[in-house]
PDB file of C-alpha atoms in Angstrom:
ATOM      1  CA  UNK A   1     -29.337  56.459  81.006  1.00  0.00           C
ATOM      2  CA  UNK A   2     -27.666  59.709  80.030  1.00  0.00           C
ATOM      3  CA  UNK A   3     -24.165  59.968  78.694  1.00  0.00           C
ATOM      4  CA  UNK A   4     -21.540  61.804  80.713  1.00  0.00           C
ATOM      5  CA  UNK A   5     -20.856  65.440  79.985  1.00  0.00           C
ATOM      6  CA  UNK A   6     -17.746  66.340  78.019  1.00  0.00           C
ATOM      7  CA  UNK A   7     -14.558  65.778  79.948  1.00  0.00           C
ATOM      8  CA  UNK A   8     -12.538  68.686  81.244  1.00  0.00           C
ATOM      9  CA  UNK A   9     -10.727  70.524  78.505  1.00  0.00           C
ATOM     10  CA  UNK A  10      -7.471  68.719  77.829  1.00  0.00           C
ATOM     11  CA  UNK A  11      -4.816  68.991  75.156  1.00  0.00           C
ATOM     12  CA  UNK A  12      -5.623  67.755  71.657  1.00  0.00           C
ATOM     13  CA  UNK A  13      -2.906  66.960  69.136  1.00  0.00           C
ATOM     14  CA  UNK A  14      -3.103  67.103  65.350  1.00  0.00           C
ATOM     15  CA  UNK A  15      -0.342  66.534  62.795  1.00  0.00           C
ATOM     16  CA  UNK A  16       0.849  70.162  62.990  1.00  0.00           C
ATOM     17  CA  UNK A  17      -0.867  71.683  66.000  1.00  0.00           C
ATOM     18  CA  UNK A  18      -1.245  71.287  69.730  1.00  0.00           C
ATOM     19  CA  UNK A  19      -4.619  72.511  70.967  1.00  0.00           C
ATOM     20  CA  UNK A  20      -3.798  73.592  74.512  1.00  0.00           C
ATOM     21  CA  UNK A  21      -6.382  74.450  77.153  1.00  0.00           C
ATOM     22  CA  UNK A  22      -6.729  78.218  77.313  1.00  0.00           C
ATOM     23  CA  UNK A  23      -4.838  79.864  80.156  1.00  0.00           C
ATOM     24  CA  UNK A  24      -4.571  83.442  81.336  1.00  0.00           C
ATOM     25  CA  UNK A  25      -0.839  83.124  80.632  1.00  0.00           C
ATOM     26  CA  UNK A  26      -1.634  82.953  76.897  1.00  0.00           C
ATOM     27  CA  UNK A  27      -3.118  86.476  76.823  1.00  0.00           C
ATOM     28  CA  UNK A  28      -0.015  88.456  75.918  1.00  0.00           C
ATOM     29  CA  UNK A  29       1.045  86.230  73.024  1.00  0.00           C
ATOM     30  CA  UNK A  30      -2.558  85.883  71.804  1.00  0.00           C
ATOM     31  CA  UNK A  31      -3.067  89.664  71.851  1.00  0.00           C
ATOM     32  CA  UNK A  32      -0.353  89.888  69.191  1.00  0.00           C
ATOM     33  CA  UNK A  33      -1.828  86.964  67.203  1.00  0.00           C
ATOM     34  CA  UNK A  34      -5.313  88.508  67.257  1.00  0.00           C
ATOM     35  CA  UNK A  35      -4.139  92.103  66.862  1.00  0.00           C
ATOM     36  CA  UNK A  36      -4.948  92.528  63.162  1.00  0.00           C
ATOM     37  CA  UNK A  37      -8.143  94.618  62.816  1.00  0.00           C
ATOM     38  CA  UNK A  38      -8.958  92.646  59.633  1.00  0.00           C
ATOM     39  CA  UNK A  39      -9.715  89.621  61.845  1.00  0.00           C
ATOM     40  CA  UNK A  40     -12.736  91.501  63.172  1.00  0.00           C
ATOM     41  CA  UNK A  41     -14.334  92.166  59.778  1.00  0.00           C
ATOM     42  CA  UNK A  42     -16.835  89.340  60.219  1.00  0.00           C
ATOM     43  CA  UNK A  43     -16.927  88.928  64.004  1.00  0.00           C
ATOM     44  CA  UNK A  44     -17.147  92.597  64.928  1.00  0.00           C
ATOM     45  CA  UNK A  45     -15.371  94.483  67.638  1.00  0.00           C
ATOM     46  CA  UNK A  46     -11.735  95.449  67.690  1.00  0.00           C
ATOM     47  CA  UNK A  47      -8.495  93.813  68.828  1.00  0.00           C
ATOM     48  CA  UNK A  48      -8.150  93.575  72.597  1.00  0.00           C
ATOM     49  CA  UNK A  49      -5.126  94.766  74.500  1.00  0.00           C
ATOM     50  CA  UNK A  50      -3.143  92.155  76.444  1.00  0.00           C
ATOM     51  CA  UNK A  51      -4.829  93.389  79.638  1.00  0.00           C
ATOM     52  CA  UNK A  52      -8.324  93.152  78.132  1.00  0.00           C
ATOM     53  CA  UNK A  53      -7.587  89.707  76.738  1.00  0.00           C
ATOM     54  CA  UNK A  54      -6.214  88.600  80.116  1.00  0.00           C
ATOM     55  CA  UNK A  55      -9.511  89.672  81.745  1.00  0.00           C
ATOM     56  CA  UNK A  56     -11.489  87.811  79.069  1.00  0.00           C
ATOM     57  CA  UNK A  57      -9.375  84.677  79.539  1.00  0.00           C
ATOM     58  CA  UNK A  58      -9.882  84.881  83.315  1.00  0.00           C
ATOM     59  CA  UNK A  59     -13.663  84.829  82.755  1.00  0.00           C
ATOM     60  CA  UNK A  60     -13.413  81.954  80.276  1.00  0.00           C
ATOM     61  CA  UNK A  61     -11.088  79.942  82.534  1.00  0.00           C
ATOM     62  CA  UNK A  62     -13.538  80.370  85.423  1.00  0.00           C
ATOM     63  CA  UNK A  63     -16.110  78.465  83.380  1.00  0.00           C
ATOM     64  CA  UNK A  64     -19.751  78.991  82.619  1.00  0.00           C
ATOM     65  CA  UNK A  65     -21.932  80.238  85.451  1.00  0.00           C
ATOM     66  CA  UNK A  66     -24.726  77.955  84.205  1.00  0.00           C
ATOM     67  CA  UNK A  67     -24.569  74.368  85.526  1.00  0.00           C
ATOM     68  CA  UNK A  68     -25.832  72.848  82.261  1.00  0.00           C
ATOM     69  CA  UNK A  69     -23.335  74.723  80.075  1.00  0.00           C
ATOM     70  CA  UNK A  70     -19.623  74.049  79.788  1.00  0.00           C
ATOM     71  CA  UNK A  71     -17.037  76.164  78.031  1.00  0.00           C
ATOM     72  CA  UNK A  72     -14.085  74.540  76.287  1.00  0.00           C
ATOM     73  CA  UNK A  73     -11.391  76.848  74.919  1.00  0.00           C
ATOM     74  CA  UNK A  74      -8.051  76.034  73.365  1.00  0.00           C
ATOM     75  CA  UNK A  75      -5.186  78.025  71.917  1.00  0.00           C
ATOM     76  CA  UNK A  76      -3.534  76.632  68.808  1.00  0.00           C
ATOM     77  CA  UNK A  77       0.208  76.114  69.137  1.00  0.00           C
ATOM     78  CA  UNK A  78       1.988  75.617  65.829  1.00  0.00           C
ATOM     79  CA  UNK A  79       4.406  72.871  66.745  1.00  0.00           C
ATOM     80  CA  UNK A  80       7.108  73.630  64.140  1.00  0.00           C
ATOM     81  CA  UNK A  81       7.158  77.353  64.949  1.00  0.00           C
ATOM     82  CA  UNK A  82       6.589  76.820  68.697  1.00  0.00           C
ATOM     83  CA  UNK A  83       4.167  79.731  68.800  1.00  0.00           C
ATOM     84  CA  UNK A  84       0.472  80.365  69.251  1.00  0.00           C
ATOM     85  CA  UNK A  85      -1.506  81.050  66.080  1.00  0.00           C
ATOM     86  CA  UNK A  86      -5.196  81.063  67.023  1.00  0.00           C
ATOM     87  CA  UNK A  87      -8.017  79.566  69.067  1.00  0.00           C
ATOM     88  CA  UNK A  88     -10.930  77.160  68.891  1.00  0.00           C
ATOM     89  CA  UNK A  89     -13.819  77.003  71.300  1.00  0.00           C
ATOM     90  CA  UNK A  90     -16.956  75.045  72.062  1.00  0.00           C
ATOM     91  CA  UNK A  91     -19.911  75.886  74.258  1.00  0.00           C
ATOM     92  CA  UNK A  92     -21.583  72.621  75.232  1.00  0.00           C
ATOM     93  CA  UNK A  93     -25.070  72.397  76.692  1.00  0.00           C
ATOM     94  CA  UNK A  94     -26.559  69.607  78.731  1.00  0.00           C
ATOM     95  CA  UNK A  95     -28.576  68.591  75.667  1.00  0.00           C
ATOM     96  CA  UNK A  96     -25.520  67.124  73.913  1.00  0.00           C
ATOM     97  CA  UNK A  97     -25.254  70.171  71.699  1.00  0.00           C
ATOM     98  CA  UNK A  98     -22.260  72.410  71.038  1.00  0.00           C
ATOM     99  CA  UNK A  99     -21.667  75.675  69.298  1.00  0.00           C
ATOM    100  CA  UNK A 100     -18.137  76.036  67.968  1.00  0.00           C
ATOM    101  CA  UNK A 101     -15.939  78.847  66.687  1.00  0.00           C
ATOM    102  CA  UNK A 102     -12.358  79.343  65.528  1.00  0.00           C
ATOM    103  CA  UNK A 103      -9.963  82.099  64.642  1.00  0.00           C
ATOM    104  CA  UNK A 104      -6.450  81.966  63.211  1.00  0.00           C
ATOM    105  CA  UNK A 105      -4.097  84.932  63.058  1.00  0.00           C
ATOM    106  CA  UNK A 106      -3.670  86.581  59.674  1.00  0.00           C
ATOM    107  CA  UNK A 107      -0.105  85.345  58.965  1.00  0.00           C
ATOM    108  CA  UNK A 108      -1.215  81.702  59.335  1.00  0.00           C
ATOM    109  CA  UNK A 109      -4.422  81.860  57.313  1.00  0.00           C
ATOM    110  CA  UNK A 110      -4.704  79.931  54.077  1.00  0.00           C
ATOM    111  CA  UNK A 111      -2.623  76.968  55.247  1.00  0.00           C
ATOM    112  CA  UNK A 112      -5.419  74.746  56.570  1.00  0.00           C
ATOM    113  CA  UNK A 113      -4.703  75.309  60.268  1.00  0.00           C
ATOM    114  CA  UNK A 114      -8.262  76.372  61.121  1.00  0.00           C
ATOM    115  CA  UNK A 115      -9.693  73.348  59.306  1.00  0.00           C
ATOM    116  CA  UNK A 116      -7.219  71.021  61.031  1.00  0.00           C
ATOM    117  CA  UNK A 117      -8.102  72.447  64.441  1.00  0.00           C
ATOM    118  CA  UNK A 118     -11.863  72.480  63.769  1.00  0.00           C
ATOM    119  CA  UNK A 119     -11.798  68.820  62.647  1.00  0.00           C
ATOM    120  CA  UNK A 120      -9.942  67.897  65.839  1.00  0.00           C
ATOM    121  CA  UNK A 121     -12.445  69.869  67.922  1.00  0.00           C
ATOM    122  CA  UNK A 122     -15.434  68.179  66.267  1.00  0.00           C
ATOM    123  CA  UNK A 123     -13.835  64.753  66.779  1.00  0.00           C
ATOM    124  CA  UNK A 124     -13.259  65.562  70.471  1.00  0.00           C
ATOM    125  CA  UNK A 125     -16.855  66.689  70.881  1.00  0.00           C
ATOM    126  CA  UNK A 126     -18.261  63.569  69.219  1.00  0.00           C
ATOM    127  CA  UNK A 127     -16.089  61.349  71.447  1.00  0.00           C
ATOM    128  CA  UNK A 128     -17.643  63.168  74.412  1.00  0.00           C
ATOM    129  CA  UNK A 129     -21.248  62.467  73.414  1.00  0.00           C
ATOM    130  CA  UNK A 130     -22.056  65.726  71.664  1.00  0.00           C
ATOM    131  CA  UNK A 131     -24.548  64.904  68.923  1.00  0.00           C
ATOM    132  CA  UNK A 132     -25.360  68.303  67.403  1.00  0.00           C
ATOM    133  CA  UNK A 133     -22.630  70.774  66.523  1.00  0.00           C
ATOM    134  CA  UNK A 134     -23.328  74.216  65.105  1.00  0.00           C
ATOM    135  CA  UNK A 135     -21.347  77.224  63.962  1.00  0.00           C
ATOM    136  CA  UNK A 136     -22.578  80.665  62.933  1.00  0.00           C
ATOM    137  CA  UNK A 137     -20.862  81.980  59.813  1.00  0.00           C
ATOM    138  CA  UNK A 138     -21.278  85.271  57.972  1.00  0.00           C
ATOM    139  CA  UNK A 139     -22.779  84.498  54.546  1.00  0.00           C
ATOM    140  CA  UNK A 140     -19.844  86.083  52.675  1.00  0.00           C
ATOM    141  CA  UNK A 141     -17.079  84.596  54.830  1.00  0.00           C
ATOM    142  CA  UNK A 142     -15.993  81.909  52.365  1.00  0.00           C
ATOM    143  CA  UNK A 143     -12.870  80.917  54.307  1.00  0.00           C
ATOM    144  CA  UNK A 144     -14.861  80.194  57.447  1.00  0.00           C
ATOM    145  CA  UNK A 145     -17.464  78.296  55.408  1.00  0.00           C
ATOM    146  CA  UNK A 146     -14.649  76.137  54.031  1.00  0.00           C
ATOM    147  CA  UNK A 147     -13.461  75.408  57.574  1.00  0.00           C
ATOM    148  CA  UNK A 148     -16.975  74.423  58.652  1.00  0.00           C
ATOM    149  CA  UNK A 149     -17.344  72.157  55.621  1.00  0.00           C
ATOM    150  CA  UNK A 150     -13.953  70.542  56.326  1.00  0.00           C
ATOM    151  CA  UNK A 151     -15.105  69.868  59.899  1.00  0.00           C
ATOM    152  CA  UNK A 152     -18.208  68.078  58.638  1.00  0.00           C
ATOM    153  CA  UNK A 153     -20.793  70.828  59.095  1.00  0.00           C
ATOM    154  CA  UNK A 154     -23.305  71.806  56.403  1.00  0.00           C
ATOM    155  CA  UNK A 155     -25.140  75.095  55.900  1.00  0.00           C
ATOM    156  CA  UNK A 156     -28.793  75.255  56.887  1.00  0.00           C
ATOM    157  CA  UNK A 157     -31.577  77.629  55.892  1.00  0.00           C
ATOM    158  CA  UNK A 158     -31.449  79.057  59.431  1.00  0.00           C
ATOM    159  CA  UNK A 159     -29.961  82.420  60.302  1.00  0.00           C
ATOM    160  CA  UNK A 160     -28.831  83.801  63.634  1.00  0.00           C
ATOM    161  CA  UNK A 161     -28.084  87.511  63.899  1.00  0.00           C
ATOM    162  CA  UNK A 162     -27.383  87.746  60.166  1.00  0.00           C
ATOM    163  CA  UNK A 163     -25.158  84.670  60.055  1.00  0.00           C
ATOM    164  CA  UNK A 164     -25.882  81.302  58.476  1.00  0.00           C
ATOM    165  CA  UNK A 165     -26.214  78.418  60.914  1.00  0.00           C
ATOM    166  CA  UNK A 166     -24.032  75.463  59.912  1.00  0.00           C
ATOM    167  CA  UNK A 167     -24.776  72.120  61.553  1.00  0.00           C
ATOM    168  CA  UNK A 168     -23.591  68.564  62.005  1.00  0.00           C
ATOM    169  CA  UNK A 169     -26.241  66.277  63.533  1.00  0.00           C
ATOM    170  CA  UNK A 170     -25.559  62.700  64.567  1.00  0.00           C
ATOM    171  CA  UNK A 171     -28.098  60.101  65.604  1.00  0.00           C
ATOM    172  CA  UNK A 172     -28.436  59.692  69.337  1.00  0.00           C
TER     173      UNK A 172
END
């Protein structure tokens, strides 16, 4: 018997953050959060305009075109400030595997928000029968490595497009 696929993306709450399902309505505020070119040092590209981000969020909200792949995307709302500060995401395959990523705007970095959100994401995935979780991290991106470690992932000897593959594997 196979386990059910992850549930639809719902809100997740942590002590300081609300992880809210990504919506096209978040694009304008998130364009400002993600507007620092320094955020793209390790991930490449450049900041997107609100219009470009809106188009991207429309594609993400529509879901994966592949029936065995589901996309789960959240924005991070800092509860005390009542503002968005970043995102987390998971791409889940039908093989109970997920690839995760996170990004927090420059003004909120260094306060543990990414680690808090990543831990919550990993917990959500495990509760929904995901047994292998990976993240791809640039070898010199120490902050992102710390987030992965805080979320329970460990570096492997594997590389993907110049990044180290970090993994958490649970027994089936």
